[in-house]
Amino acid sequence: MNRQRRKERQRRAEDRGQWASKTEYLLVVAGQVVGLGNVWRFPYLCYKNGGGAFLVPYSVFAVLFGIPLFLLETSIGQYTQEGFATYWRKLCPLAQGVGYGHIIIKMFDLSFIIIETWALFYLMFSFSSQLPWATCNNSWNTASCLTLEPLDANSTNRTILKNTTSAAVEFWERRVLGMSGGIEELGSVRWELALCLLVCWMFCYFSIWKSVRSSGKVAYVTATFPYVMLVILLIRGATLPGALDGIYYYLYPDINRLANFEVWIEAGSQIIFSGSLASGTLIVLASYNDYNNNCYKDCFWICLLNSGTSFFAGFVIFSVLGFMAQSQGVTVDTVVQSGPGLAFIAYPQATALMPLPQFWTVCFFLMLLFLCVDTQFVTVECLITSIMDLFPKLFRKRGRHEIFVFIICLIFFIIHLVLVTDGGIYIFQLFDYYGTTRFCHYFMAFCECLALSWGFGADLVINIIEDMTGQKPNAFFKLCWKYIIPLLSLISFILYLVEYKNLKFNDWYIYPDWAYILGWIMMLSSVLMVPLWATGKILVMIKTPTLHLSSLFHPAEHPTLQRRNAEQEETATELISAVTTWRDL
């Protein structure tokens, strides 16, 4: 029986593919978890929520939520060797709706390729002899444009600064986005951005067209290059005047902020966002591992790398923002931004004030581009793998993987053309705010832990990990899976609903009512898959007398019983053989 199961796993690995080496797996996972959340979200959250004091709730959530959930998802994916939609069939069929919810979330996640598109667009302009976001001598500039240059400490310049728009903002809003008045005014497709979008999708296709056999090779560059750029930018940032002021703002601890419950919620959200948790990604990536890979040890190293990179990136960002604040004659808090505002306005402004601005701008946008590339091709790979695992007979044939990847990339390229219209930024913000919100991820984490730790059984998960790695996880993980993670997820889920506010773009544009209805449809589309699927399975069970409720939680026999039965069969065979031999004698 053990030999038969090994042959079955080997055959399945040949059909689906497998990482050529453990290094490739670690690089791809590291490239996925170390992304935009580490560079443009964590430093801002740290500054906003108490500086160094924010590390307290962040560390608590990393230990109680991040590491246990990371281990749970990677171990289950490695054991089942299935995508995030089909692995439930082997563990807890009642919860397969979680997998279908992940498919919907992944479709919304693909819209983040627009950030990669913007980064590529900026990168091309970074080779200009004069950076276009540093001057007002361009066709898109208005009369209120302010040229970027170090300001004198006189009041006249400061008054001008308050009553004008910076060249970087005008380049972003008028040249890159061509922003319309709202989502109702989509306007035309901006062909330059459309070409950049096409290049991004082409790169994504050739990164994954051979599944993990190609994506693993690409990760050698895409996962390591951002670290080279981060080190270069930190060395440069640390030598700039005002860098210490920026770092002070980043790390200065405000202990009083720890009493604010929202700080703890944001720490948990950052753990989920940067760790790619409760999204199905880790499950799919681990499914390409060898059965006996030590996922228990990998979990600690990758989580440590993720958190360490976030902390390190804060020094890179705030040292440069401190320089920018000193150059402009303002305090650091006036230039601190998060998200696209940091990547496409604040940081380009700062690099434009440095000597050799083109070099430092190229370094920054190359880093941003590679961070996006990793996240994008892994997201597409996970979506495609999960769909192909649903229909293995259709897709597991020579040449069909490449064709299916091409079709998926082409379809989403056409869909995402709406994001490069004049009103595309409004649609992207709608996708970001509703389609991939923490509301969905907390709900998925809650259902995932309930199904695996209570339905399937936390003890069985522990036994699976021990069988694969030879190491039995600490009882602490069982405690987290059964109680702590579901409780924290439920609290955060409820608080999101209680504190919900309608999306406002740039704090001034209010979306029309139909847009908010569309947003809630996007948000609920993934969440409702869980109860709808569970209800359907229960109804089928009621109408089928031969099915029992236990089959919805334990399909056939669970792995521990299978292993024990196999051992008992082998022992019985050996005893019968010994008795037969003795009789013959």
CSV table of C-alpha atoms in Angstrom, one decimal, residues 232-428:
chain,number,residue,atom,x,y,z
A,232,ILE,CA,21.4,50.3,-3.0
A,233,LEU,CA,18.5,52.7,-2.2
A,234,LEU,CA,19.1,52.3,1.6
A,235,ILE,CA,22.8,53.2,1.2
A,236,ARG,CA,21.9,56.2,-0.9
A,237,GLY,CA,19.1,57.2,1.4
A,238,ALA,CA,21.1,56.9,4.6
A,239,THR,CA,23.7,59.4,3.2
A,240,LEU,CA,21.2,62.1,2.4
A,241,PRO,CA,20.6,65.1,4.6
A,242,GLY,CA,17.4,64.7,6.7
A,243,ALA,CA,17.5,60.9,6.5
A,244,LEU,CA,17.7,60.6,10.3
A,245,ASP,CA,14.6,62.8,10.7
A,246,GLY,CA,12.7,60.5,8.4
A,247,ILE,CA,13.8,57.4,10.3
A,248,TYR,CA,12.9,59.1,13.6
A,249,TYR,CA,9.3,59.6,12.3
A,250,TYR,CA,9.3,56.0,11.2
A,251,LEU,CA,10.4,54.4,14.5
A,252,TYR,CA,9.5,56.9,17.2
A,253,PRO,CA,7.3,54.9,19.6
A,254,ASP,CA,3.9,56.2,20.7
A,255,ILE,CA,2.9,53.7,23.3
A,256,ASN,CA,-0.6,55.4,23.7
A,257,ARG,CA,-1.5,54.2,20.2
A,258,LEU,CA,-1.5,50.6,21.5
A,259,ALA,CA,-4.7,51.3,23.3
A,260,ASN,CA,-6.4,51.9,19.9
A,261,PHE,CA,-8.1,48.7,18.8
A,262,GLU,CA,-7.8,49.8,15.1
A,263,VAL,CA,-4.0,49.6,15.4
A,264,TRP,CA,-4.3,45.9,16.2
A,265,ILE,CA,-6.8,45.3,13.4
A,266,GLU,CA,-4.4,47.0,10.9
A,267,ALA,CA,-1.5,44.9,12.1
A,268,GLY,CA,-3.5,41.8,11.5
A,269,SER,CA,-4.6,43.0,8.0
A,270,GLN,CA,-0.9,43.7,7.2
A,271,ILE,CA,0.1,40.1,8.2
A,272,ILE,CA,-2.6,38.7,5.9
A,273,PHE,CA,-1.9,41.0,3.0
A,274,SER,CA,1.9,40.7,3.0
A,275,GLY,CA,1.9,37.0,3.8
A,276,SER,CA,-0.6,36.1,1.0
A,277,LEU,CA,-2.6,34.3,3.7
A,278,ALA,CA,-6.2,33.1,3.3
A,279,SER,CA,-6.0,33.6,-0.5
A,280,GLY,CA,-5.1,30.0,-1.6
A,281,THR,CA,-1.7,31.1,-3.0
A,282,LEU,CA,0.4,29.2,-0.5
A,283,ILE,CA,-1.7,26.1,-1.0
A,284,VAL,CA,-1.1,26.0,-4.7
A,285,LEU,CA,2.6,26.7,-4.5
A,286,ALA,CA,3.2,24.1,-1.8
A,287,SER,CA,1.2,21.5,-3.9
A,288,TYR,CA,4.2,21.3,-6.3
A,289,ASN,CA,6.5,20.3,-3.5
A,290,ASP,CA,7.9,16.8,-2.8
A,291,TYR,CA,5.7,15.0,-0.3
A,292,ASN,CA,8.5,14.9,2.3
A,293,ASN,CA,9.6,18.5,2.0
A,294,ASN,CA,10.1,20.0,5.4
A,295,CYS,CA,7.3,22.6,5.2
A,296,TYR,CA,7.5,23.0,9.0
A,297,LYS,CA,10.9,24.6,8.9
A,298,ASP,CA,10.2,26.5,5.7
A,299,CYS,CA,7.3,28.2,7.4
A,300,PHE,CA,9.5,29.9,10.0
A,301,TRP,CA,12.2,31.1,7.6
A,302,ILE,CA,9.8,32.6,5.0
A,303,CYS,CA,7.7,34.4,7.7
A,304,LEU,CA,10.9,35.8,9.2
A,305,LEU,CA,12.0,36.9,5.7
A,306,ASN,CA,8.7,38.6,5.1
A,307,SER,CA,8.6,40.6,8.3
A,308,GLY,CA,12.3,41.4,8.1
A,309,THR,CA,11.9,42.8,4.6
A,310,SER,CA,8.9,45.0,5.7
A,311,PHE,CA,11.0,46.4,8.6
A,312,PHE,CA,14.0,46.9,6.3
A,313,ALA,CA,12.0,48.6,3.6
A,314,GLY,CA,10.8,51.2,6.1
A,315,PHE,CA,14.3,52.6,6.4
A,316,VAL,CA,14.6,52.8,2.7
A,317,ILE,CA,11.4,54.7,2.3
A,318,PHE,CA,11.6,57.1,5.3
A,319,SER,CA,15.3,58.0,4.9
A,320,VAL,CA,14.4,59.4,1.4
A,321,LEU,CA,11.2,61.0,2.7
A,322,GLY,CA,13.2,62.7,5.4
A,323,PHE,CA,15.5,64.1,2.7
A,324,MET,CA,12.5,65.3,0.7
A,325,ALA,CA,11.0,67.0,3.7
A,326,GLN,CA,14.2,68.9,4.5
A,327,SER,CA,14.6,69.9,0.9
A,328,GLN,CA,11.1,71.3,0.7
A,329,GLY,CA,11.3,73.0,4.1
A,330,VAL,CA,8.4,71.0,5.6
A,331,THR,CA,8.0,68.3,8.3
A,332,VAL,CA,8.1,64.6,7.4
A,333,ASP,CA,4.4,64.1,8.1
A,334,THR,CA,3.4,66.4,5.3
A,335,VAL,CA,5.1,64.2,2.6
A,336,VAL,CA,4.3,60.7,4.0
A,337,GLN,CA,1.9,58.8,1.8
A,338,SER,CA,0.9,55.2,1.3
A,339,GLY,CA,0.0,53.1,-1.8
A,340,PRO,CA,0.2,54.7,-5.2
A,341,GLY,CA,0.7,58.1,-3.7
A,342,LEU,CA,4.0,56.9,-2.3
A,343,ALA,CA,5.2,55.0,-5.3
A,344,PHE,CA,4.2,57.4,-8.1
A,345,ILE,CA,4.2,60.8,-6.4
A,346,ALA,CA,6.3,61.1,-3.2
A,347,TYR,CA,9.2,58.8,-4.1
A,348,PRO,CA,9.7,60.1,-7.6
A,349,GLN,CA,9.6,63.7,-6.2
A,350,ALA,CA,12.4,62.8,-3.8
A,351,THR,CA,14.6,61.1,-6.3
A,352,ALA,CA,14.2,64.1,-8.7
A,353,LEU,CA,15.9,66.2,-6.0
A,354,MET,CA,19.0,64.0,-5.8
A,355,PRO,CA,22.1,64.2,-7.8
A,356,LEU,CA,21.9,61.8,-10.8
A,357,PRO,CA,18.1,61.6,-10.4
A,358,GLN,CA,17.7,59.3,-13.4
A,359,PHE,CA,19.8,56.6,-11.9
A,360,TRP,CA,18.0,56.5,-8.6
A,361,THR,CA,14.6,56.7,-10.3
A,362,VAL,CA,15.5,53.7,-12.5
A,363,CYS,CA,16.6,51.8,-9.4
A,364,PHE,CA,13.3,52.4,-7.6
A,365,PHE,CA,11.0,51.6,-10.5
A,366,LEU,CA,13.0,48.5,-11.5
A,367,MET,CA,12.5,47.3,-7.9
A,368,LEU,CA,8.8,48.1,-8.0
A,369,LEU,CA,8.4,46.4,-11.4
A,370,PHE,CA,10.1,43.2,-10.2
A,371,LEU,CA,8.0,43.2,-7.0
A,372,CYS,CA,4.8,43.4,-9.2
A,373,VAL,CA,6.0,40.8,-11.7
A,374,ASP,CA,6.5,38.2,-9.0
A,375,THR,CA,3.1,38.7,-7.5
A,376,GLN,CA,1.3,38.8,-10.8
A,377,PHE,CA,2.6,35.7,-12.4
A,378,VAL,CA,2.2,33.7,-9.2
A,379,THR,CA,-1.4,34.9,-8.9
A,380,VAL,CA,-2.1,33.8,-12.5
A,381,GLU,CA,-0.3,30.5,-12.0
A,382,CYS,CA,-2.4,29.7,-8.9
A,383,LEU,CA,-5.7,30.6,-10.7
A,384,ILE,CA,-4.8,28.4,-13.7
A,385,THR,CA,-3.5,25.5,-11.6
A,386,SER,CA,-6.7,25.4,-9.5
A,387,ILE,CA,-9.0,25.5,-12.6
A,388,MET,CA,-6.9,22.8,-14.3
A,389,ASP,CA,-7.1,20.6,-11.2
A,390,LEU,CA,-10.9,20.9,-11.5
A,391,PHE,CA,-10.8,19.5,-15.0
A,392,PRO,CA,-7.7,17.3,-15.2
A,393,LYS,CA,-8.9,15.1,-18.1
A,394,LEU,CA,-9.5,18.2,-20.2
A,395,PHE,CA,-6.2,20.1,-19.5
A,396,ARG,CA,-3.6,17.5,-18.5
A,397,LYS,CA,-2.6,16.8,-22.1
A,398,ARG,CA,0.4,17.8,-24.1
A,399,GLY,CA,0.2,21.4,-25.3
A,400,ARG,CA,-3.1,22.3,-23.6
A,401,HIS,CA,-1.5,24.0,-20.6
A,402,GLU,CA,0.2,26.6,-22.9
A,403,ILE,CA,-3.0,27.2,-24.8
A,404,PHE,CA,-5.1,27.6,-21.7
A,405,VAL,CA,-2.5,30.1,-20.2
A,406,PHE,CA,-2.6,32.1,-23.4
A,407,ILE,CA,-6.4,32.2,-23.4
A,408,ILE,CA,-6.5,33.4,-19.7
A,409,CYS,CA,-3.9,36.0,-20.3
A,410,LEU,CA,-5.7,37.3,-23.5
A,411,ILE,CA,-9.1,37.4,-21.8
A,412,PHE,CA,-7.8,39.4,-18.8
A,413,PHE,CA,-5.8,41.7,-21.0
A,414,ILE,CA,-8.9,42.7,-22.8
A,415,ILE,CA,-10.9,43.0,-19.6
A,416,HIS,CA,-8.1,45.2,-18.0
A,417,LEU,CA,-8.2,47.6,-20.9
A,418,VAL,CA,-10.9,49.4,-19.0
A,419,LEU,CA,-8.3,50.1,-16.3
A,420,VAL,CA,-6.2,52.2,-18.8
A,421,THR,CA,-9.0,54.5,-19.8
A,422,ASP,CA,-9.4,58.0,-18.4
A,423,GLY,CA,-11.6,56.7,-15.7
A,424,GLY,CA,-9.7,53.5,-15.1
A,425,ILE,CA,-8.2,54.6,-11.7
A,426,TYR,CA,-11.8,54.8,-10.3
A,427,ILE,CA,-12.5,51.3,-11.4
A,428,PHE,CA,-9.2,50.0,-10.0
